[in-house]
Each structure stands twice: as C-alpha cells, then as structure tokens.
JSON list of C-alpha atoms in Angstrom, two decimals:
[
{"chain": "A", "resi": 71, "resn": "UNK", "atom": "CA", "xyz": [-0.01, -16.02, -3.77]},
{"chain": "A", "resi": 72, "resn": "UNK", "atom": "CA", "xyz": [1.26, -12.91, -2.79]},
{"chain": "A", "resi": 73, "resn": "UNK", "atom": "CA", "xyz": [3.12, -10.38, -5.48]},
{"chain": "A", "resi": 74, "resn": "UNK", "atom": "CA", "xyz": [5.39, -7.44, -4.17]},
{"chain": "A", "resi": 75, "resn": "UNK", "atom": "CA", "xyz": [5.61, -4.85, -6.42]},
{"chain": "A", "resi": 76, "resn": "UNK", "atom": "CA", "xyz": [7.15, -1.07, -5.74]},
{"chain": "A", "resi": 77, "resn": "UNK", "atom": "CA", "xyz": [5.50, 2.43, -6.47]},
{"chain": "A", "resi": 78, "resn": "UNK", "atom": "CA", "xyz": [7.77, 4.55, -7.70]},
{"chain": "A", "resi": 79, "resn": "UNK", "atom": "CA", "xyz": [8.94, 8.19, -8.13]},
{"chain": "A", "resi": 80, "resn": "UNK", "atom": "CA", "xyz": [6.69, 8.88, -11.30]},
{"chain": "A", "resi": 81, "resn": "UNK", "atom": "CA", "xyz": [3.81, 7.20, -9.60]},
{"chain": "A", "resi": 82, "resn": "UNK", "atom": "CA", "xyz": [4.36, 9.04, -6.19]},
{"chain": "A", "resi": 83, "resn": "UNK", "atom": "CA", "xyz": [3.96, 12.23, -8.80]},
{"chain": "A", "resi": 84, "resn": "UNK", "atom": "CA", "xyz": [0.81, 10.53, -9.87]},
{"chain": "A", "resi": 85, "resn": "UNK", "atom": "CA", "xyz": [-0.85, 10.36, -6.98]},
{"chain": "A", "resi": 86, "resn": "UNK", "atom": "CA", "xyz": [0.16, 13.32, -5.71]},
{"chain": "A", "resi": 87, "resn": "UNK", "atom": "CA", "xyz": [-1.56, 15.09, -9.07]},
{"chain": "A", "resi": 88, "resn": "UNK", "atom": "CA", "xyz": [-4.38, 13.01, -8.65]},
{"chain": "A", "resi": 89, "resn": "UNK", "atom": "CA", "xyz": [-5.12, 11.99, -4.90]},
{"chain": "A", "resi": 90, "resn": "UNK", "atom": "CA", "xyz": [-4.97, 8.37, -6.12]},
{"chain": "A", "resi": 91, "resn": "UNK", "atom": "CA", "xyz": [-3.16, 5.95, -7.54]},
{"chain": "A", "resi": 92, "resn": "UNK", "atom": "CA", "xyz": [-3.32, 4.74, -11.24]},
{"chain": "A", "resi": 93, "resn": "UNK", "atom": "CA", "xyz": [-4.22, 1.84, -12.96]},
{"chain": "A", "resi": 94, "resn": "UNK", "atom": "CA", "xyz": [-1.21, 0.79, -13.60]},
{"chain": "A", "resi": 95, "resn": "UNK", "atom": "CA", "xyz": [-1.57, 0.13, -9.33]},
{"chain": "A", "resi": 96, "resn": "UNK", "atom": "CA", "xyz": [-4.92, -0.29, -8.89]},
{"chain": "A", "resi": 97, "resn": "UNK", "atom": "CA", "xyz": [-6.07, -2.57, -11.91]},
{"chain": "A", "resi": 98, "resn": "UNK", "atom": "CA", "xyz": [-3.40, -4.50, -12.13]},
{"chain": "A", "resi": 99, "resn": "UNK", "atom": "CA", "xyz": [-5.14, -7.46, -10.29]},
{"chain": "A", "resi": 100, "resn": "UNK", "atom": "CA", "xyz": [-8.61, -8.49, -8.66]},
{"chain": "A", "resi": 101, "resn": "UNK", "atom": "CA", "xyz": [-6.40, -8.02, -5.17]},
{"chain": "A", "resi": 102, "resn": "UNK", "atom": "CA", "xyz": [-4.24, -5.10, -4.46]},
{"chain": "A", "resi": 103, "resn": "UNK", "atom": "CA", "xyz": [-2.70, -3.78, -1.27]},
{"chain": "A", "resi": 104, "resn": "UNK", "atom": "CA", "xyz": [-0.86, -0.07, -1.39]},
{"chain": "A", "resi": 105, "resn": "UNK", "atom": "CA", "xyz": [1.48, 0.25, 1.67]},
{"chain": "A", "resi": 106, "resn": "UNK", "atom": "CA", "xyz": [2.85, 3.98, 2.45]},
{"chain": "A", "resi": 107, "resn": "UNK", "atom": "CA", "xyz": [5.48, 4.19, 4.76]},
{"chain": "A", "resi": 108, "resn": "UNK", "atom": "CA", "xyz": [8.69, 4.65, 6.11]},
{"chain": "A", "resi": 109, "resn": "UNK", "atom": "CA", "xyz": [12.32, 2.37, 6.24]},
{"chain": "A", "resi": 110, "resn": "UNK", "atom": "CA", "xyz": [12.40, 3.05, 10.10]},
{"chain": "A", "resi": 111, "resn": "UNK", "atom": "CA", "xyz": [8.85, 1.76, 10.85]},
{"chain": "A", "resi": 112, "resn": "UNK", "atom": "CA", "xyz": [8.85, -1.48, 13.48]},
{"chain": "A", "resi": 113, "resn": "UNK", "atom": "CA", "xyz": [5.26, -1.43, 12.21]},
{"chain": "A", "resi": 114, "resn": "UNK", "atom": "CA", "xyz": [5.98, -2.24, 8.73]},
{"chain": "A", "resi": 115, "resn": "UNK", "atom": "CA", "xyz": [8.92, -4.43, 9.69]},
{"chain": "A", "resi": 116, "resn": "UNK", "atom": "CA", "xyz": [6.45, -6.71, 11.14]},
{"chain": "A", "resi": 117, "resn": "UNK", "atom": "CA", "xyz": [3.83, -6.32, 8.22]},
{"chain": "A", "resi": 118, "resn": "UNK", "atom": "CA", "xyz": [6.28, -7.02, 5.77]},
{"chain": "A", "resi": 119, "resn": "UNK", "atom": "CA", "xyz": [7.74, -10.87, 7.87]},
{"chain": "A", "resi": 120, "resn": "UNK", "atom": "CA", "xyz": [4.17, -11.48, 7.57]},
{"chain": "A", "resi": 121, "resn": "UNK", "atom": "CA", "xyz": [3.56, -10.18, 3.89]},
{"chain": "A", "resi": 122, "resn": "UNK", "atom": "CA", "xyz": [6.94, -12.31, 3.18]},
{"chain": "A", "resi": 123, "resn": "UNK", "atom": "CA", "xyz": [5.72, -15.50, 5.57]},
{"chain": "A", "resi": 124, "resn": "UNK", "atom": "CA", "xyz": [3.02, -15.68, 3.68]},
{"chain": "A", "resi": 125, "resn": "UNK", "atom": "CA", "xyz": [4.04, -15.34, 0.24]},
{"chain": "A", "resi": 126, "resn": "UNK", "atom": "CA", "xyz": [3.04, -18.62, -1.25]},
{"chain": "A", "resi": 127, "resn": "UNK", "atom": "CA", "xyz": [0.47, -19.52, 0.90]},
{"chain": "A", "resi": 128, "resn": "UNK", "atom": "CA", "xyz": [-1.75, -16.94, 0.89]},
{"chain": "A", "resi": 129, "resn": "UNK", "atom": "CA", "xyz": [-5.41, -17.61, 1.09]},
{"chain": "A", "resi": 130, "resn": "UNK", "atom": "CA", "xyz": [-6.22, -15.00, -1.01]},
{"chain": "A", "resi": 131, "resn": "UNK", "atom": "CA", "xyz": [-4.15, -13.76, -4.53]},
{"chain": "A", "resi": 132, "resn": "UNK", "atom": "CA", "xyz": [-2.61, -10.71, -3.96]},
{"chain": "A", "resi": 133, "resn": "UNK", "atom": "CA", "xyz": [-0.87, -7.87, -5.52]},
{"chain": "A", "resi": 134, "resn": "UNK", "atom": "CA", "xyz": [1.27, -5.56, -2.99]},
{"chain": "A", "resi": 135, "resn": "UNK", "atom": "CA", "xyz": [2.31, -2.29, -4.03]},
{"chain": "A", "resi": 136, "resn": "UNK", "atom": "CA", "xyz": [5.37, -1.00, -1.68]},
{"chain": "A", "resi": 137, "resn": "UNK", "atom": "CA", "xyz": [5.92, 2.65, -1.41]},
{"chain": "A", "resi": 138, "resn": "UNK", "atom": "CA", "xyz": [9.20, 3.86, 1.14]},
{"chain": "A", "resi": 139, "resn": "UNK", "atom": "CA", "xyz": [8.45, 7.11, 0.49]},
{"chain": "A", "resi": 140, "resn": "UNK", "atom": "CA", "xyz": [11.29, 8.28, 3.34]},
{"chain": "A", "resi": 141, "resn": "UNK", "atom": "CA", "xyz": [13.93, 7.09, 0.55]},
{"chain": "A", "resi": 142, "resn": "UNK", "atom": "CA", "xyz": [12.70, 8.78, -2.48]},
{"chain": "A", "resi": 143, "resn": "UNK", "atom": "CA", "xyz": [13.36, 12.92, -3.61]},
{"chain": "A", "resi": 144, "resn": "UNK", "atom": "CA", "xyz": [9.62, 13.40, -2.84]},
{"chain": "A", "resi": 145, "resn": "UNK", "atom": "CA", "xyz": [9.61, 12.81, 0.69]},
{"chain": "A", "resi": 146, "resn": "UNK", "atom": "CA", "xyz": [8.48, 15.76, 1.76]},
{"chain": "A", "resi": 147, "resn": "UNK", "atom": "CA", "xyz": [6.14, 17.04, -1.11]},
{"chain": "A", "resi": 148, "resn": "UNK", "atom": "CA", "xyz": [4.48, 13.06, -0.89]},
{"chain": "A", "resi": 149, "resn": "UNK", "atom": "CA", "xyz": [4.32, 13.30, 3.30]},
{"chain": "A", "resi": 150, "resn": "UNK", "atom": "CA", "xyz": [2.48, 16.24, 3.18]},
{"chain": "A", "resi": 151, "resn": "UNK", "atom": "CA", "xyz": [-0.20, 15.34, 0.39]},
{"chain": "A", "resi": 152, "resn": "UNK", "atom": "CA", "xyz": [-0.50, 11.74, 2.46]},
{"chain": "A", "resi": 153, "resn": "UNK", "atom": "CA", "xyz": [-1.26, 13.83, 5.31]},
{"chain": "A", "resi": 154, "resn": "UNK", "atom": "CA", "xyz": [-3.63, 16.93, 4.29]},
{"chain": "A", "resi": 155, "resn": "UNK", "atom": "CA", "xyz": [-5.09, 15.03, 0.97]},
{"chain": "A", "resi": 156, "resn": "UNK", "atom": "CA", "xyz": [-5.26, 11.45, 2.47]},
{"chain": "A", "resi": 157, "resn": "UNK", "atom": "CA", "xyz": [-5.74, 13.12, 6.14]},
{"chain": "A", "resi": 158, "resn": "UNK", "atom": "CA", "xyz": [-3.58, 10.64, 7.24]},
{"chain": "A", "resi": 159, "resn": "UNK", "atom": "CA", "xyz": [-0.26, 11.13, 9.31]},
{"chain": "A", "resi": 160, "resn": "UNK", "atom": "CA", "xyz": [0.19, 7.38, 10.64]},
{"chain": "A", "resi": 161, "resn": "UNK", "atom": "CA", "xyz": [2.39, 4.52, 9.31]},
{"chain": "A", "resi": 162, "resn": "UNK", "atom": "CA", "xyz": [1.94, 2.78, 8.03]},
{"chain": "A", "resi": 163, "resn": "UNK", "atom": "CA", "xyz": [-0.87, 3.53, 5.67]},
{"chain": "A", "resi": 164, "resn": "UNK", "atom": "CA", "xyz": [-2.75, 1.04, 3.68]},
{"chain": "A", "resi": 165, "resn": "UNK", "atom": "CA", "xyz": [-5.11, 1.32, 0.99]},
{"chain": "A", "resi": 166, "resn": "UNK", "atom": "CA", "xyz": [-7.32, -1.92, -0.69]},
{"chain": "A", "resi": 167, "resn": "UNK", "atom": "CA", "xyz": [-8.46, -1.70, -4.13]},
{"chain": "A", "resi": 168, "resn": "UNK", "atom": "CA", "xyz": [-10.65, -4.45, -5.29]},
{"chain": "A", "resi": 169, "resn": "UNK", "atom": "CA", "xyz": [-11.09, -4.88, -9.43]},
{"chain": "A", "resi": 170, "resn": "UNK", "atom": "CA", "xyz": [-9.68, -1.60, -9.42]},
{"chain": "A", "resi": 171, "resn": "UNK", "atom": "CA", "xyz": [-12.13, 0.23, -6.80]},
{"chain": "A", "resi": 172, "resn": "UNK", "atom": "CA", "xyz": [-10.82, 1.49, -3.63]},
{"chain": "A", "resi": 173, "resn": "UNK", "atom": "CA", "xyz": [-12.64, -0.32, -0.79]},
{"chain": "A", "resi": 174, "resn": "UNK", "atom": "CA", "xyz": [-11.09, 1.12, 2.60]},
{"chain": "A", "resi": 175, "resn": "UNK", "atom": "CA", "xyz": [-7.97, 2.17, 3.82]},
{"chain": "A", "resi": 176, "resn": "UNK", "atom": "CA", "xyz": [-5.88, 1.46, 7.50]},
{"chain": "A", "resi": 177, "resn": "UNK", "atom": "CA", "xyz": [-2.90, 1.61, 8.93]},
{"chain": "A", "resi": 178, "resn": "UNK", "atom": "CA", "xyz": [-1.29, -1.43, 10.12]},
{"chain": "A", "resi": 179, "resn": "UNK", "atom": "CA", "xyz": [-3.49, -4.21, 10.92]},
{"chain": "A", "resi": 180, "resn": "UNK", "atom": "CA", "xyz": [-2.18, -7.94, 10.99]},
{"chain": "A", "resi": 181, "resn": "UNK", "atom": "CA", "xyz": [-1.83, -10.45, 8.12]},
{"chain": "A", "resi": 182, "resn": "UNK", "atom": "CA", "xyz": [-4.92, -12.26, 8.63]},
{"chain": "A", "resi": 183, "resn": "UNK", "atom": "CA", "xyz": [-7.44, -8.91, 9.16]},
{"chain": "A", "resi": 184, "resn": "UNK", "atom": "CA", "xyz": [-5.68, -7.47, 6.09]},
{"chain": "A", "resi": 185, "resn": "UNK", "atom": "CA", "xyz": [-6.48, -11.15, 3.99]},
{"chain": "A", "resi": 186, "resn": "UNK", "atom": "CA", "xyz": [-9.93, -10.94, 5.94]},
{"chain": "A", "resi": 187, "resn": "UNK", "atom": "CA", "xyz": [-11.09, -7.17, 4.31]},
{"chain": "A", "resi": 188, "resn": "UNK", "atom": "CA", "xyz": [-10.27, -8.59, 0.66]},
{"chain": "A", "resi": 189, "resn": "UNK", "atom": "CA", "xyz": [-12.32, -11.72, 1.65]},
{"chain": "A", "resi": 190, "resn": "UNK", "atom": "CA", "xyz": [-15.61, -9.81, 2.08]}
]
C-alpha cells in the first residue's frame, strides 16, 4: 500500500537548516519516498498516475512524502538550497530513505524501478 503524505512549509525550513529531512519524514515508515518538484512538471504528472494507479496494490508498503515547492512562500530560498546543497537542478527529485537511512536519490524514474530500489 502506498501512503501520500505532504511536506510542508515548516519542514521545507527544516531541511533547508539541515540539508535533510526529519524524522518526522524519514522514520515515519520502513518505506519512504520524498518527491521535490514543481505543479507544471509532465514528469511528475506521470509519476504521480502511477504513484495513484498503484495505490493499493503496491508490491512494496510505502510512505510518499509530496513536496510542490513552486506553490509554497519558500520557492525560491528551497530551489536554490535543492540546487547548490542537494546539487540538484532537475525535476523531479527523489530521495529513498529506508528505516530512516537515506539510500539514493533520482529524478524521475518509473513506478516499477522506483518499487525495484526499495526492494534491494
């Protein structure tokens, strides 16, 4: 099963203070998925018909933390720490925590590669 979950402004502050995110995000289950991006992103569109598709079904239990970081007040001060602290610029950006250890980030990849790295 698949849980959607959202990262919000004081967690986006957070991270930014800390270059990660907390354990309210990262230990709240064996499985978690953090997905930065943008409204306008076809990418993420597509990730999140498959995220949705796949809801119930889901091989593998899974907590996804959503952060639209394009609609918050910290757009630009979060964009530019995602970019120089992360030293990523692409969208959108994923990062896998496993019993609360980060284990690799991407950017988009499809359902089944993103089940796959969580699987290992």
């Amino acid at each position: 099963m698949i849980t959607f979950k959202t990262i919000d402004d004081n967690e986006m502050k957070y991270i930014i203070e800390n270059k990660e995110v907390s354990s309210n995000v990262k230990n709240v289950s064996e499985n978690v998925l953090a997905v930065f991006t943008q409204d306008w992103c076809g990418d993420w569109r597509g990730l999140k018909r498959e995220l949705n598709a796949n809801e119930q079904n889901s091989d593998v239990d899974l907590t996804v933390f959503i952060c639209i970081y394009n609609e918050s007040d910290l757009y630009e001060e979060f964009m530019s720490f995602k970019e120089k602290e992360w030293k990523n610029d692409l969208i959108p950006y994923l990062r896998y925590y496993k019993n609360g250890n980060f284990i690799k980030d991407t950017n988009h990849l499809p359902f089944q590669r993103i089940m796959n790295v969580f699987q290992q």
